[in-house]
Amino acid sequence: MSSTVLEVIKGRIEMTNKRLRANILLLLTAAIWGFAFAAQRVGSQYVGAFTFNGVRFALGSISLIPLIVYFDKKKKSDSNNDSDNEVSAKKIIVPGVLIGTILYIGSTLQQIGLSYTTAGKASFITGLYMVAVPIIGMFLGHKIEKNSWLGVCLAVIGLYLLSVNEDFSISYGDLLEVIGSIFWAVHILAIDYFSNKVDSLKLSCIQCATCSFLSLISALIFEQITMSGISNALIPILYGGLLSVGVAYTLQVVAQKNAKPSHAAIILSMESVFGAIGGALILGEIMSIRGYIGCILILGGILVSQIKLSPKQPCSAQS
């Protein structure tokens, strides 16, 4: 066997190992985000939604600063032009504030909704943003594939079984989560638009800082902030701020360098499953058979909407 063939085989093995490690990191990211629903529900018992989000997103924003400093130093070692960094910093503020405002609305609806529904149901309903993204994209001129329509149908049936009662009513908490999922979809599309134009880490830091600022202002107006409440909710806040934002976001950035985009989307959609597991293990939540069937259909809809097959090459999936 020639040395060239051996090098090709070695390269493929290395790439397979890198993708396997990346997939494991993405699964860990999904688990962190999924269990965050349980943490948020516990936190809602001690502090208001605005206070909880204000503190946790402040921690999340701060936790990203060391990573930003590290990559900035790395860029400066490659290029000594400081003016480029100043220009990029100015360009990133407006997008960061805009996306942070969308994040504020989505996270507020999610956190308030968690006071009236279970962590498991909230995680699956929130996961509908993956199905909503192509639908909203359609109004922006994006082409929607057949698999996305199938995913929407499955998700809608699943949502009906999970949240709609026999009298065709939906609980207040579930309704807030549904509306929130639409804002999460808009949030994803906004990030997708701006992330290719500005530094993604700085964008994330500014959006978290904006969300924190708006949440704290709202908390001062609508809620009574007490140190005892924050103290009781400290572990959920630390989890939501440091782990869910700082650690999970870092893992996602590192992992997606070597993961296929289609694989990454499917693995990250497991966040809904981990949310249900967290609700069951930590909070002792139990759903009806109807609810579990609804969860399975929603997850199926999410997965189907993310699977893209080439019509010209039906035997191979596009990355």
PDB file of C-alpha atoms in Angstrom:
ATOM      1  CA  MET A   1       0.000   0.000   0.000  1.00  0.00           C
ATOM      2  CA  SER A   2       1.486   3.359  -1.045  1.00  0.00           C
ATOM      3  CA  SER A   3       2.278   6.128   1.419  1.00  0.00           C
ATOM      4  CA  THR A   4      -0.266   8.381  -0.318  1.00  0.00           C
ATOM      5  CA  VAL A   5      -3.107   5.924   0.328  1.00  0.00           C
ATOM      6  CA  LEU A   6      -2.015   5.560   3.952  1.00  0.00           C
ATOM      7  CA  GLU A   7      -2.040   9.333   4.380  1.00  0.00           C
ATOM      8  CA  VAL A   8      -5.546   9.540   2.913  1.00  0.00           C
ATOM      9  CA  ILE A   9      -6.789   6.793   5.267  1.00  0.00           C
ATOM     10  CA  LYS A  10      -5.095   8.471   8.230  1.00  0.00           C
ATOM     11  CA  GLY A  11      -6.643  11.813   7.292  1.00  0.00           C
ATOM     12  CA  ARG A  12     -10.122  10.287   7.081  1.00  0.00           C
ATOM     13  CA  ILE A  13      -9.696   8.592  10.464  1.00  0.00           C
ATOM     14  CA  GLU A  14      -8.594  11.883  12.022  1.00  0.00           C
ATOM     15  CA  MET A  15     -11.572  13.690  10.491  1.00  0.00           C
ATOM     16  CA  THR A  16     -13.955  10.990  11.752  1.00  0.00           C
ATOM     17  CA  ASN A  17     -12.474  11.290  15.252  1.00  0.00           C
ATOM     18  CA  LYS A  18     -12.799  15.089  15.150  1.00  0.00           C
ATOM     19  CA  ARG A  19     -16.432  14.861  14.077  1.00  0.00           C
ATOM     20  CA  LEU A  20     -17.143  12.267  16.776  1.00  0.00           C
ATOM     21  CA  ARG A  21     -15.637  14.554  19.448  1.00  0.00           C
ATOM     22  CA  ALA A  22     -17.580  17.491  18.000  1.00  0.00           C
ATOM     23  CA  ASN A  23     -20.856  15.531  18.119  1.00  0.00           C
ATOM     24  CA  ILE A  24     -20.197  14.561  21.749  1.00  0.00           C
ATOM     25  CA  LEU A  25     -19.587  18.231  22.649  1.00  0.00           C
ATOM     26  CA  LEU A  26     -22.786  19.246  20.859  1.00  0.00           C
ATOM     27  CA  LEU A  27     -24.733  16.581  22.748  1.00  0.00           C
ATOM     28  CA  LEU A  28     -23.276  17.937  26.008  1.00  0.00           C
ATOM     29  CA  THR A  29     -24.333  21.433  24.905  1.00  0.00           C
ATOM     30  CA  ALA A  30     -27.885  20.200  24.259  1.00  0.00           C
ATOM     31  CA  ALA A  31     -27.929  18.549  27.699  1.00  0.00           C
ATOM     32  CA  ILE A  32     -26.822  21.769  29.430  1.00  0.00           C
ATOM     33  CA  TRP A  33     -29.480  23.781  27.618  1.00  0.00           C
ATOM     34  CA  GLY A  34     -32.133  21.125  28.244  1.00  0.00           C
ATOM     35  CA  PHE A  35     -31.526  20.894  31.991  1.00  0.00           C
ATOM     36  CA  ALA A  36     -31.611  24.698  32.123  1.00  0.00           C
ATOM     37  CA  PHE A  37     -35.423  24.492  31.846  1.00  0.00           C
ATOM     38  CA  ALA A  38     -35.559  22.741  35.215  1.00  0.00           C
ATOM     39  CA  ALA A  39     -33.175  25.326  36.688  1.00  0.00           C
ATOM     40  CA  GLN A  40     -35.296  28.171  35.321  1.00  0.00           C
ATOM     41  CA  ARG A  41     -38.485  26.663  36.748  1.00  0.00           C
ATOM     42  CA  VAL A  42     -36.872  26.338  40.188  1.00  0.00           C
ATOM     43  CA  GLY A  43     -35.613  29.918  39.948  1.00  0.00           C
ATOM     44  CA  SER A  44     -39.109  31.181  39.091  1.00  0.00           C
ATOM     45  CA  GLN A  45     -40.286  30.060  42.531  1.00  0.00           C
ATOM     46  CA  TYR A  46     -38.033  32.596  44.289  1.00  0.00           C
ATOM     47  CA  VAL A  47     -37.581  35.580  41.971  1.00  0.00           C
ATOM     48  CA  GLY A  48     -39.539  37.228  39.184  1.00  0.00           C
ATOM     49  CA  ALA A  49     -38.861  36.511  35.525  1.00  0.00           C
ATOM     50  CA  PHE A  50     -37.195  39.881  34.909  1.00  0.00           C
ATOM     51  CA  THR A  51     -34.917  39.583  37.938  1.00  0.00           C
ATOM     52  CA  PHE A  52     -33.909  36.032  37.056  1.00  0.00           C
ATOM     53  CA  ASN A  53     -33.090  36.889  33.449  1.00  0.00           C
ATOM     54  CA  GLY A  54     -31.416  40.164  34.368  1.00  0.00           C
ATOM     55  CA  VAL A  55     -28.913  38.515  36.692  1.00  0.00           C
ATOM     56  CA  ARG A  56     -28.307  35.348  34.650  1.00  0.00           C
ATOM     57  CA  PHE A  57     -27.738  37.165  31.354  1.00  0.00           C
ATOM     58  CA  ALA A  58     -25.399  39.592  33.111  1.00  0.00           C
ATOM     59  CA  LEU A  59     -23.376  36.589  34.293  1.00  0.00           C
ATOM     60  CA  GLY A  60     -23.574  35.098  30.798  1.00  0.00           C
ATOM     61  CA  SER A  61     -22.257  38.289  29.221  1.00  0.00           C
ATOM     62  CA  ILE A  62     -19.397  38.543  31.716  1.00  0.00           C
ATOM     63  CA  SER A  63     -18.495  34.862  31.268  1.00  0.00           C
ATOM     64  CA  LEU A  64     -17.872  35.454  27.545  1.00  0.00           C
ATOM     65  CA  ILE A  65     -15.394  38.311  28.112  1.00  0.00           C
ATOM     66  CA  PRO A  66     -12.336  36.052  28.813  1.00  0.00           C
ATOM     67  CA  LEU A  67     -13.046  34.160  25.588  1.00  0.00           C
ATOM     68  CA  ILE A  68     -13.322  37.435  23.634  1.00  0.00           C
ATOM     69  CA  VAL A  69     -10.051  38.715  25.114  1.00  0.00           C
ATOM     70  CA  TYR A  70      -8.304  35.450  24.209  1.00  0.00           C
ATOM     71  CA  PHE A  71      -9.423  35.503  20.571  1.00  0.00           C
ATOM     72  CA  ASP A  72      -8.697  39.238  20.254  1.00  0.00           C
ATOM     73  CA  LYS A  73      -5.116  38.655  21.407  1.00  0.00           C
ATOM     74  CA  LYS A  74      -4.838  35.813  18.929  1.00  0.00           C
ATOM     75  CA  LYS A  75      -6.072  38.058  16.113  1.00  0.00           C
ATOM     76  CA  LYS A  76      -3.684  40.855  17.100  1.00  0.00           C
ATOM     77  CA  SER A  77      -0.755  38.457  16.942  1.00  0.00           C
ATOM     78  CA  ASP A  78      -1.785  37.632  13.374  1.00  0.00           C
ATOM     79  CA  SER A  79      -2.534  41.251  12.421  1.00  0.00           C
ATOM     80  CA  ASN A  80      -1.176  44.391  14.085  1.00  0.00           C
ATOM     81  CA  ASN A  81      -3.924  46.648  12.694  1.00  0.00           C
ATOM     82  CA  ASP A  82      -5.851  47.896  15.757  1.00  0.00           C
ATOM     83  CA  SER A  83      -8.087  50.209  13.708  1.00  0.00           C
ATOM     84  CA  ASP A  84      -9.889  47.202  12.218  1.00  0.00           C
ATOM     85  CA  ASN A  85     -10.888  46.047  15.712  1.00  0.00           C
ATOM     86  CA  GLU A  86     -12.250  49.536  16.550  1.00  0.00           C
ATOM     87  CA  VAL A  87     -14.322  49.673  13.370  1.00  0.00           C
ATOM     88  CA  SER A  88     -15.707  46.170  13.921  1.00  0.00           C
ATOM     89  CA  ALA A  89     -16.587  47.075  17.524  1.00  0.00           C
ATOM     90  CA  LYS A  90     -18.682  50.039  16.321  1.00  0.00           C
ATOM     91  CA  LYS A  91     -20.434  47.931  13.681  1.00  0.00           C
ATOM     92  CA  ILE A  92     -21.377  45.243  16.210  1.00  0.00           C
ATOM     93  CA  ILE A  93     -23.209  47.447  18.746  1.00  0.00           C
ATOM     94  CA  VAL A  94     -26.403  48.090  16.755  1.00  0.00           C
ATOM     95  CA  PRO A  95     -26.881  44.425  15.695  1.00  0.00           C
ATOM     96  CA  GLY A  96     -26.057  43.310  19.245  1.00  0.00           C
ATOM     97  CA  VAL A  97     -28.664  45.642  20.776  1.00  0.00           C
ATOM     98  CA  LEU A  98     -31.278  44.628  18.184  1.00  0.00           C
ATOM     99  CA  ILE A  99     -30.739  40.886  18.731  1.00  0.00           C
ATOM    100  CA  GLY A 100     -30.521  41.441  22.486  1.00  0.00           C
ATOM    101  CA  THR A 101     -33.963  43.084  22.418  1.00  0.00           C
ATOM    102  CA  ILE A 102     -35.398  40.064  20.598  1.00  0.00           C
ATOM    103  CA  LEU A 103     -33.655  37.811  23.136  1.00  0.00           C
ATOM    104  CA  TYR A 104     -35.206  39.871  25.944  1.00  0.00           C
ATOM    105  CA  ILE A 105     -38.731  39.306  24.606  1.00  0.00           C
ATOM    106  CA  GLY A 106     -38.197  35.578  23.957  1.00  0.00           C
ATOM    107  CA  SER A 107     -36.528  34.879  27.301  1.00  0.00           C
ATOM    108  CA  THR A 108     -39.149  36.902  29.206  1.00  0.00           C
ATOM    109  CA  LEU A 109     -42.011  34.948  27.627  1.00  0.00           C
ATOM    110  CA  GLN A 110     -40.187  31.687  28.326  1.00  0.00           C
ATOM    111  CA  GLN A 111     -39.419  32.496  31.963  1.00  0.00           C
ATOM    112  CA  ILE A 112     -42.923  33.764  32.774  1.00  0.00           C
ATOM    113  CA  GLY A 113     -44.408  30.741  30.990  1.00  0.00           C
ATOM    114  CA  LEU A 114     -42.335  28.405  33.146  1.00  0.00           C
ATOM    115  CA  SER A 115     -44.227  29.680  36.190  1.00  0.00           C
ATOM    116  CA  TYR A 116     -47.431  28.228  34.711  1.00  0.00           C
ATOM    117  CA  THR A 117     -46.285  25.086  32.886  1.00  0.00           C
ATOM    118  CA  THR A 118     -43.802  22.253  33.352  1.00  0.00           C
ATOM    119  CA  ALA A 119     -40.147  22.275  32.325  1.00  0.00           C
ATOM    120  CA  GLY A 120     -40.734  19.271  30.059  1.00  0.00           C
ATOM    121  CA  LYS A 121     -43.613  20.849  28.148  1.00  0.00           C
ATOM    122  CA  ALA A 122     -41.790  24.181  27.913  1.00  0.00           C
ATOM    123  CA  SER A 123     -38.690  22.542  26.422  1.00  0.00           C
ATOM    124  CA  PHE A 124     -40.635  20.803  23.657  1.00  0.00           C
ATOM    125  CA  ILE A 125     -42.789  23.841  22.855  1.00  0.00           C
ATOM    126  CA  THR A 126     -39.705  26.076  22.755  1.00  0.00           C
ATOM    127  CA  GLY A 127     -38.093  23.578  20.393  1.00  0.00           C
ATOM    128  CA  LEU A 128     -40.780  24.506  17.851  1.00  0.00           C
ATOM    129  CA  TYR A 129     -38.545  27.445  16.849  1.00  0.00           C
ATOM    130  CA  MET A 130     -36.618  25.010  14.638  1.00  0.00           C
ATOM    131  CA  VAL A 131     -39.825  24.321  12.733  1.00  0.00           C
ATOM    132  CA  ALA A 132     -40.851  27.999  12.722  1.00  0.00           C
ATOM    133  CA  VAL A 133     -37.538  29.202  11.245  1.00  0.00           C
ATOM    134  CA  PRO A 134     -38.188  27.918   7.682  1.00  0.00           C
ATOM    135  CA  ILE A 135     -41.811  29.177   7.822  1.00  0.00           C
ATOM    136  CA  ILE A 136     -40.719  32.707   8.753  1.00  0.00           C
ATOM    137  CA  GLY A 137     -37.891  32.438   6.231  1.00  0.00           C
ATOM    138  CA  MET A 138     -40.505  31.792   3.546  1.00  0.00           C
ATOM    139  CA  PHE A 139     -41.887  35.316   4.055  1.00  0.00           C
ATOM    140  CA  LEU A 140     -38.339  36.621   3.613  1.00  0.00           C
ATOM    141  CA  GLY A 141     -38.066  34.966   0.224  1.00  0.00           C
ATOM    142  CA  HIS A 142     -36.393  31.734   1.352  1.00  0.00           C
ATOM    143  CA  LYS A 143     -37.416  28.479  -0.296  1.00  0.00           C
ATOM    144  CA  ILE A 144     -39.119  25.994   2.027  1.00  0.00           C
ATOM    145  CA  GLU A 145     -38.468  22.318   1.379  1.00  0.00           C
ATOM    146  CA  LYS A 146     -41.050  19.518   1.454  1.00  0.00           C
ATOM    147  CA  ASN A 147     -39.465  18.011   4.562  1.00  0.00           C
ATOM    148  CA  SER A 148     -40.039  21.321   6.383  1.00  0.00           C
ATOM    149  CA  TRP A 149     -43.773  21.195   5.594  1.00  0.00           C
ATOM    150  CA  LEU A 150     -43.914  17.619   6.879  1.00  0.00           C
ATOM    151  CA  GLY A 151     -42.067  18.716  10.011  1.00  0.00           C
ATOM    152  CA  VAL A 152     -44.555  21.544  10.545  1.00  0.00           C
ATOM    153  CA  CYS A 153     -47.515  19.150  10.241  1.00  0.00           C
ATOM    154  CA  LEU A 154     -46.029  16.705  12.755  1.00  0.00           C
ATOM    155  CA  ALA A 155     -45.134  19.527  15.167  1.00  0.00           C
ATOM    156  CA  VAL A 156     -48.613  21.098  14.997  1.00  0.00           C
ATOM    157  CA  ILE A 157     -50.286  17.739  15.715  1.00  0.00           C
ATOM    158  CA  GLY A 158     -47.808  17.174  18.544  1.00  0.00           C
ATOM    159  CA  LEU A 159     -48.484  20.627  19.998  1.00  0.00           C
ATOM    160  CA  TYR A 160     -52.229  19.924  19.903  1.00  0.00           C
ATOM    161  CA  LEU A 161     -51.817  16.651  21.814  1.00  0.00           C
ATOM    162  CA  LEU A 162     -49.353  18.205  24.280  1.00  0.00           C
ATOM    163  CA  SER A 163     -51.053  21.501  25.107  1.00  0.00           C
ATOM    164  CA  VAL A 164     -54.602  21.814  23.746  1.00  0.00           C
ATOM    165  CA  ASN A 165     -57.277  20.599  26.157  1.00  0.00           C
ATOM    166  CA  GLU A 166     -60.490  18.758  25.309  1.00  0.00           C
ATOM    167  CA  ASP A 167     -62.391  22.067  25.200  1.00  0.00           C
ATOM    168  CA  PHE A 168     -59.848  23.356  22.644  1.00  0.00           C
ATOM    169  CA  SER A 169     -58.247  25.735  25.142  1.00  0.00           C
ATOM    170  CA  ILE A 170     -54.545  26.107  25.840  1.00  0.00           C
ATOM    171  CA  SER A 171     -53.018  26.922  29.218  1.00  0.00           C
ATOM    172  CA  TYR A 172     -51.576  30.385  29.832  1.00  0.00           C
ATOM    173  CA  GLY A 173     -48.047  29.057  30.346  1.00  0.00           C
ATOM    174  CA  ASP A 174     -48.093  26.922  27.181  1.00  0.00           C
ATOM    175  CA  LEU A 175     -49.438  29.855  25.154  1.00  0.00           C
ATOM    176  CA  LEU A 176     -46.581  32.074  26.330  1.00  0.00           C
ATOM    177  CA  GLU A 177     -44.087  29.361  25.351  1.00  0.00           C
ATOM    178  CA  VAL A 178     -45.666  29.078  21.878  1.00  0.00           C
ATOM    179  CA  ILE A 179     -45.427  32.846  21.329  1.00  0.00           C
ATOM    180  CA  GLY A 180     -41.904  32.741  22.731  1.00  0.00           C
ATOM    181  CA  SER A 181     -40.892  30.049  20.227  1.00  0.00           C
ATOM    182  CA  ILE A 182     -41.759  32.478  17.411  1.00  0.00           C
ATOM    183  CA  PHE A 183     -39.405  35.074  18.897  1.00  0.00           C
ATOM    184  CA  TRP A 184     -36.708  32.400  19.273  1.00  0.00           C
ATOM    185  CA  ALA A 185     -37.126  31.674  15.556  1.00  0.00           C
ATOM    186  CA  VAL A 186     -36.765  35.393  14.741  1.00  0.00           C
ATOM    187  CA  HIS A 187     -33.728  35.447  17.030  1.00  0.00           C
ATOM    188  CA  ILE A 188     -32.112  32.575  15.112  1.00  0.00           C
ATOM    189  CA  LEU A 189     -32.747  34.282  11.749  1.00  0.00           C
ATOM    190  CA  ALA A 190     -31.323  37.571  13.047  1.00  0.00           C
ATOM    191  CA  ILE A 191     -28.184  35.853  14.332  1.00  0.00           C
ATOM    192  CA  ASP A 192     -27.843  33.983  11.049  1.00  0.00           C
ATOM    193  CA  TYR A 193     -27.997  37.312   9.191  1.00  0.00           C
ATOM    194  CA  PHE A 194     -25.511  39.221  11.344  1.00  0.00           C
ATOM    195  CA  SER A 195     -23.089  36.454  12.432  1.00  0.00           C
ATOM    196  CA  ASN A 196     -21.410  36.378   9.008  1.00  0.00           C
ATOM    197  CA  LYS A 197     -20.840  40.137   9.181  1.00  0.00           C
ATOM    198  CA  VAL A 198     -19.493  40.590  12.724  1.00  0.00           C
ATOM    199  CA  ASP A 199     -17.630  38.659  15.416  1.00  0.00           C
ATOM    200  CA  SER A 200     -20.060  36.045  16.786  1.00  0.00           C
ATOM    201  CA  LEU A 201     -18.637  36.022  20.328  1.00  0.00           C
ATOM    202  CA  LYS A 202     -18.838  39.807  20.674  1.00  0.00           C
ATOM    203  CA  LEU A 203     -22.323  39.730  19.188  1.00  0.00           C
ATOM    204  CA  SER A 204     -23.378  37.175  21.802  1.00  0.00           C
ATOM    205  CA  CYS A 205     -21.805  39.195  24.618  1.00  0.00           C
ATOM    206  CA  ILE A 206     -23.588  42.419  23.592  1.00  0.00           C
ATOM    207  CA  GLN A 207     -26.933  40.681  23.104  1.00  0.00           C
ATOM    208  CA  CYS A 208     -26.690  39.129  26.587  1.00  0.00           C
ATOM    209  CA  ALA A 209     -25.718  42.502  28.096  1.00  0.00           C
ATOM    210  CA  THR A 210     -28.662  44.178  26.318  1.00  0.00           C
ATOM    211  CA  CYS A 211     -31.075  41.492  27.494  1.00  0.00           C
ATOM    212  CA  SER A 212     -29.739  41.830  31.043  1.00  0.00           C
ATOM    213  CA  PHE A 213     -30.097  45.625  31.005  1.00  0.00           C
ATOM    214  CA  LEU A 214     -33.681  45.548  29.700  1.00  0.00           C
ATOM    215  CA  SER A 215     -34.614  42.776  32.148  1.00  0.00           C
ATOM    216  CA  LEU A 216     -33.180  44.629  35.167  1.00  0.00           C
ATOM    217  CA  ILE A 217     -34.945  47.860  34.165  1.00  0.00           C
ATOM    218  CA  SER A 218     -38.196  45.890  33.867  1.00  0.00           C
ATOM    219  CA  ALA A 219     -37.533  44.230  37.233  1.00  0.00           C
ATOM    220  CA  LEU A 220     -37.124  47.622  38.923  1.00  0.00           C
ATOM    221  CA  ILE A 221     -40.480  48.725  37.465  1.00  0.00           C
ATOM    222  CA  PHE A 222     -42.608  45.585  37.805  1.00  0.00           C
ATOM    223  CA  GLU A 223     -40.986  43.422  40.490  1.00  0.00           C
ATOM    224  CA  GLN A 224     -39.711  43.648  44.018  1.00  0.00           C
ATOM    225  CA  ILE A 225     -36.052  42.635  44.035  1.00  0.00           C
ATOM    226  CA  THR A 226     -34.866  41.073  47.296  1.00  0.00           C
ATOM    227  CA  MET A 227     -31.473  39.665  48.196  1.00  0.00           C
ATOM    228  CA  SER A 228     -33.134  36.712  49.919  1.00  0.00           C
ATOM    229  CA  GLY A 229     -34.954  35.806  46.702  1.00  0.00           C
ATOM    230  CA  ILE A 230     -31.751  36.051  44.647  1.00  0.00           C
ATOM    231  CA  SER A 231     -29.923  34.036  47.311  1.00  0.00           C
ATOM    232  CA  ASN A 232     -32.520  31.244  47.181  1.00  0.00           C
ATOM    233  CA  ALA A 233     -32.385  31.206  43.382  1.00  0.00           C
ATOM    234  CA  LEU A 234     -28.584  31.497  43.260  1.00  0.00           C
ATOM    235  CA  ILE A 235     -27.845  27.966  41.968  1.00  0.00           C
ATOM    236  CA  PRO A 236     -30.415  28.147  39.130  1.00  0.00           C
ATOM    237  CA  ILE A 237     -29.144  31.645  38.258  1.00  0.00           C
ATOM    238  CA  LEU A 238     -25.515  30.475  38.213  1.00  0.00           C
ATOM    239  CA  TYR A 239     -26.482  27.487  36.084  1.00  0.00           C
ATOM    240  CA  GLY A 240     -28.484  29.605  33.669  1.00  0.00           C
ATOM    241  CA  GLY A 241     -25.802  32.293  33.439  1.00  0.00           C
ATOM    242  CA  LEU A 242     -22.459  30.512  33.565  1.00  0.00           C
ATOM    243  CA  LEU A 243     -23.248  27.023  32.268  1.00  0.00           C
ATOM    244  CA  SER A 244     -26.138  27.677  29.864  1.00  0.00           C
ATOM    245  CA  VAL A 245     -24.546  30.779  28.314  1.00  0.00           C
ATOM    246  CA  GLY A 246     -20.790  30.759  28.980  1.00  0.00           C
ATOM    247  CA  VAL A 247     -19.878  27.066  28.924  1.00  0.00           C
ATOM    248  CA  ALA A 248     -22.523  25.823  26.469  1.00  0.00           C
ATOM    249  CA  TYR A 249     -21.914  28.626  23.977  1.00  0.00           C
ATOM    250  CA  THR A 250     -18.159  27.973  24.090  1.00  0.00           C
ATOM    251  CA  LEU A 251     -18.718  24.243  23.526  1.00  0.00           C
ATOM    252  CA  GLN A 252     -21.001  25.029  20.582  1.00  0.00           C
ATOM    253  CA  VAL A 253     -18.432  27.353  18.960  1.00  0.00           C
ATOM    254  CA  VAL A 254     -15.646  24.809  19.391  1.00  0.00           C
ATOM    255  CA  ALA A 255     -17.734  21.831  18.264  1.00  0.00           C
ATOM    256  CA  GLN A 256     -19.276  23.383  15.156  1.00  0.00           C
ATOM    257  CA  LYS A 257     -15.837  23.918  13.643  1.00  0.00           C
ATOM    258  CA  ASN A 258     -15.634  20.162  12.974  1.00  0.00           C
ATOM    259  CA  ALA A 259     -19.301  19.108  12.905  1.00  0.00           C
ATOM    260  CA  LYS A 260     -21.549  18.929   9.848  1.00  0.00           C
ATOM    261  CA  PRO A 261     -24.214  21.665  10.051  1.00  0.00           C
ATOM    262  CA  SER A 262     -27.031  19.163   9.453  1.00  0.00           C
ATOM    263  CA  HIS A 263     -25.714  16.890  12.210  1.00  0.00           C
ATOM    264  CA  ALA A 264     -25.265  19.842  14.572  1.00  0.00           C
ATOM    265  CA  ALA A 265     -28.887  20.978  14.118  1.00  0.00           C
ATOM    266  CA  ILE A 266     -30.246  17.496  14.799  1.00  0.00           C
ATOM    267  CA  ILE A 267     -28.061  16.930  17.874  1.00  0.00           C
ATOM    268  CA  LEU A 268     -28.890  20.344  19.347  1.00  0.00           C
ATOM    269  CA  SER A 269     -32.607  19.605  18.893  1.00  0.00           C
ATOM    270  CA  MET A 270     -32.151  16.973  21.610  1.00  0.00           C
ATOM    271  CA  GLU A 271     -32.332  19.928  24.007  1.00  0.00           C
ATOM    272  CA  SER A 272     -36.093  19.250  24.177  1.00  0.00           C
ATOM    273  CA  VAL A 273     -35.527  15.647  25.263  1.00  0.00           C
ATOM    274  CA  PHE A 274     -33.041  16.665  27.963  1.00  0.00           C
ATOM    275  CA  GLY A 275     -35.531  19.309  29.131  1.00  0.00           C
ATOM    276  CA  ALA A 276     -38.136  16.601  29.685  1.00  0.00           C
ATOM    277  CA  ILE A 277     -35.572  14.346  31.402  1.00  0.00           C
ATOM    278  CA  GLY A 278     -34.527  17.205  33.668  1.00  0.00           C
ATOM    279  CA  GLY A 279     -38.136  17.948  34.550  1.00  0.00           C
ATOM    280  CA  ALA A 280     -38.765  14.301  35.418  1.00  0.00           C
ATOM    281  CA  LEU A 281     -35.554  13.680  37.401  1.00  0.00           C
ATOM    282  CA  ILE A 282     -35.181  17.016  39.198  1.00  0.00           C
ATOM    283  CA  LEU A 283     -38.789  18.196  39.548  1.00  0.00           C
ATOM    284  CA  GLY A 284     -40.642  14.867  39.435  1.00  0.00           C
ATOM    285  CA  GLU A 285     -42.806  15.996  36.504  1.00  0.00           C
ATOM    286  CA  ILE A 286     -45.068  13.411  34.867  1.00  0.00           C
ATOM    287  CA  MET A 287     -47.040  13.806  31.633  1.00  0.00           C
ATOM    288  CA  SER A 288     -50.085  11.938  30.366  1.00  0.00           C
ATOM    289  CA  ILE A 289     -49.759   9.370  27.564  1.00  0.00           C
ATOM    290  CA  ARG A 290     -51.320  11.975  25.275  1.00  0.00           C
ATOM    291  CA  GLY A 291     -48.631  14.459  26.291  1.00  0.00           C
ATOM    292  CA  TYR A 292     -45.783  12.022  25.680  1.00  0.00           C
ATOM    293  CA  ILE A 293     -47.177  11.209  22.216  1.00  0.00           C
ATOM    294  CA  GLY A 294     -47.314  14.946  21.536  1.00  0.00           C
ATOM    295  CA  CYS A 295     -43.661  15.300  22.608  1.00  0.00           C
ATOM    296  CA  ILE A 296     -42.630  12.465  20.289  1.00  0.00           C
ATOM    297  CA  LEU A 297     -44.454  14.078  17.353  1.00  0.00           C
ATOM    298  CA  ILE A 298     -42.919  17.498  18.064  1.00  0.00           C
ATOM    299  CA  LEU A 299     -39.446  15.968  18.249  1.00  0.00           C
ATOM    300  CA  GLY A 300     -40.177  14.053  15.044  1.00  0.00           C
ATOM    301  CA  GLY A 301     -41.263  17.271  13.365  1.00  0.00           C
ATOM    302  CA  ILE A 302     -38.085  19.032  14.496  1.00  0.00           C
ATOM    303  CA  LEU A 303     -35.863  16.212  13.222  1.00  0.00           C
ATOM    304  CA  VAL A 304     -37.699  15.858   9.899  1.00  0.00           C
ATOM    305  CA  SER A 305     -37.453  19.612   9.286  1.00  0.00           C
ATOM    306  CA  GLN A 306     -33.659  19.434   9.758  1.00  0.00           C
ATOM    307  CA  ILE A 307     -32.977  16.425   7.510  1.00  0.00           C
ATOM    308  CA  LYS A 308     -32.084  17.514   3.995  1.00  0.00           C
ATOM    309  CA  LEU A 309     -31.788  14.965   1.202  1.00  0.00           C
ATOM    310  CA  SER A 310     -30.560  15.764  -2.273  1.00  0.00           C
ATOM    311  CA  PRO A 311     -33.186  14.874  -4.914  1.00  0.00           C
ATOM    312  CA  LYS A 312     -30.451  14.115  -7.431  1.00  0.00           C
ATOM    313  CA  GLN A 313     -28.552  11.843  -5.077  1.00  0.00           C
ATOM    314  CA  PRO A 314     -31.139  10.117  -2.855  1.00  0.00           C
ATOM    315  CA  CYS A 315     -28.615   7.805  -1.271  1.00  0.00           C
ATOM    316  CA  SER A 316     -26.491  10.510   0.315  1.00  0.00           C
ATOM    317  CA  ALA A 317     -27.380  13.314   2.713  1.00  0.00           C
ATOM    318  CA  GLN A 318     -26.135  16.850   2.231  1.00  0.00           C
ATOM    319  CA  SER A 319     -24.133  18.401   4.982  1.00  0.00           C
TER     320      SER A 319
END
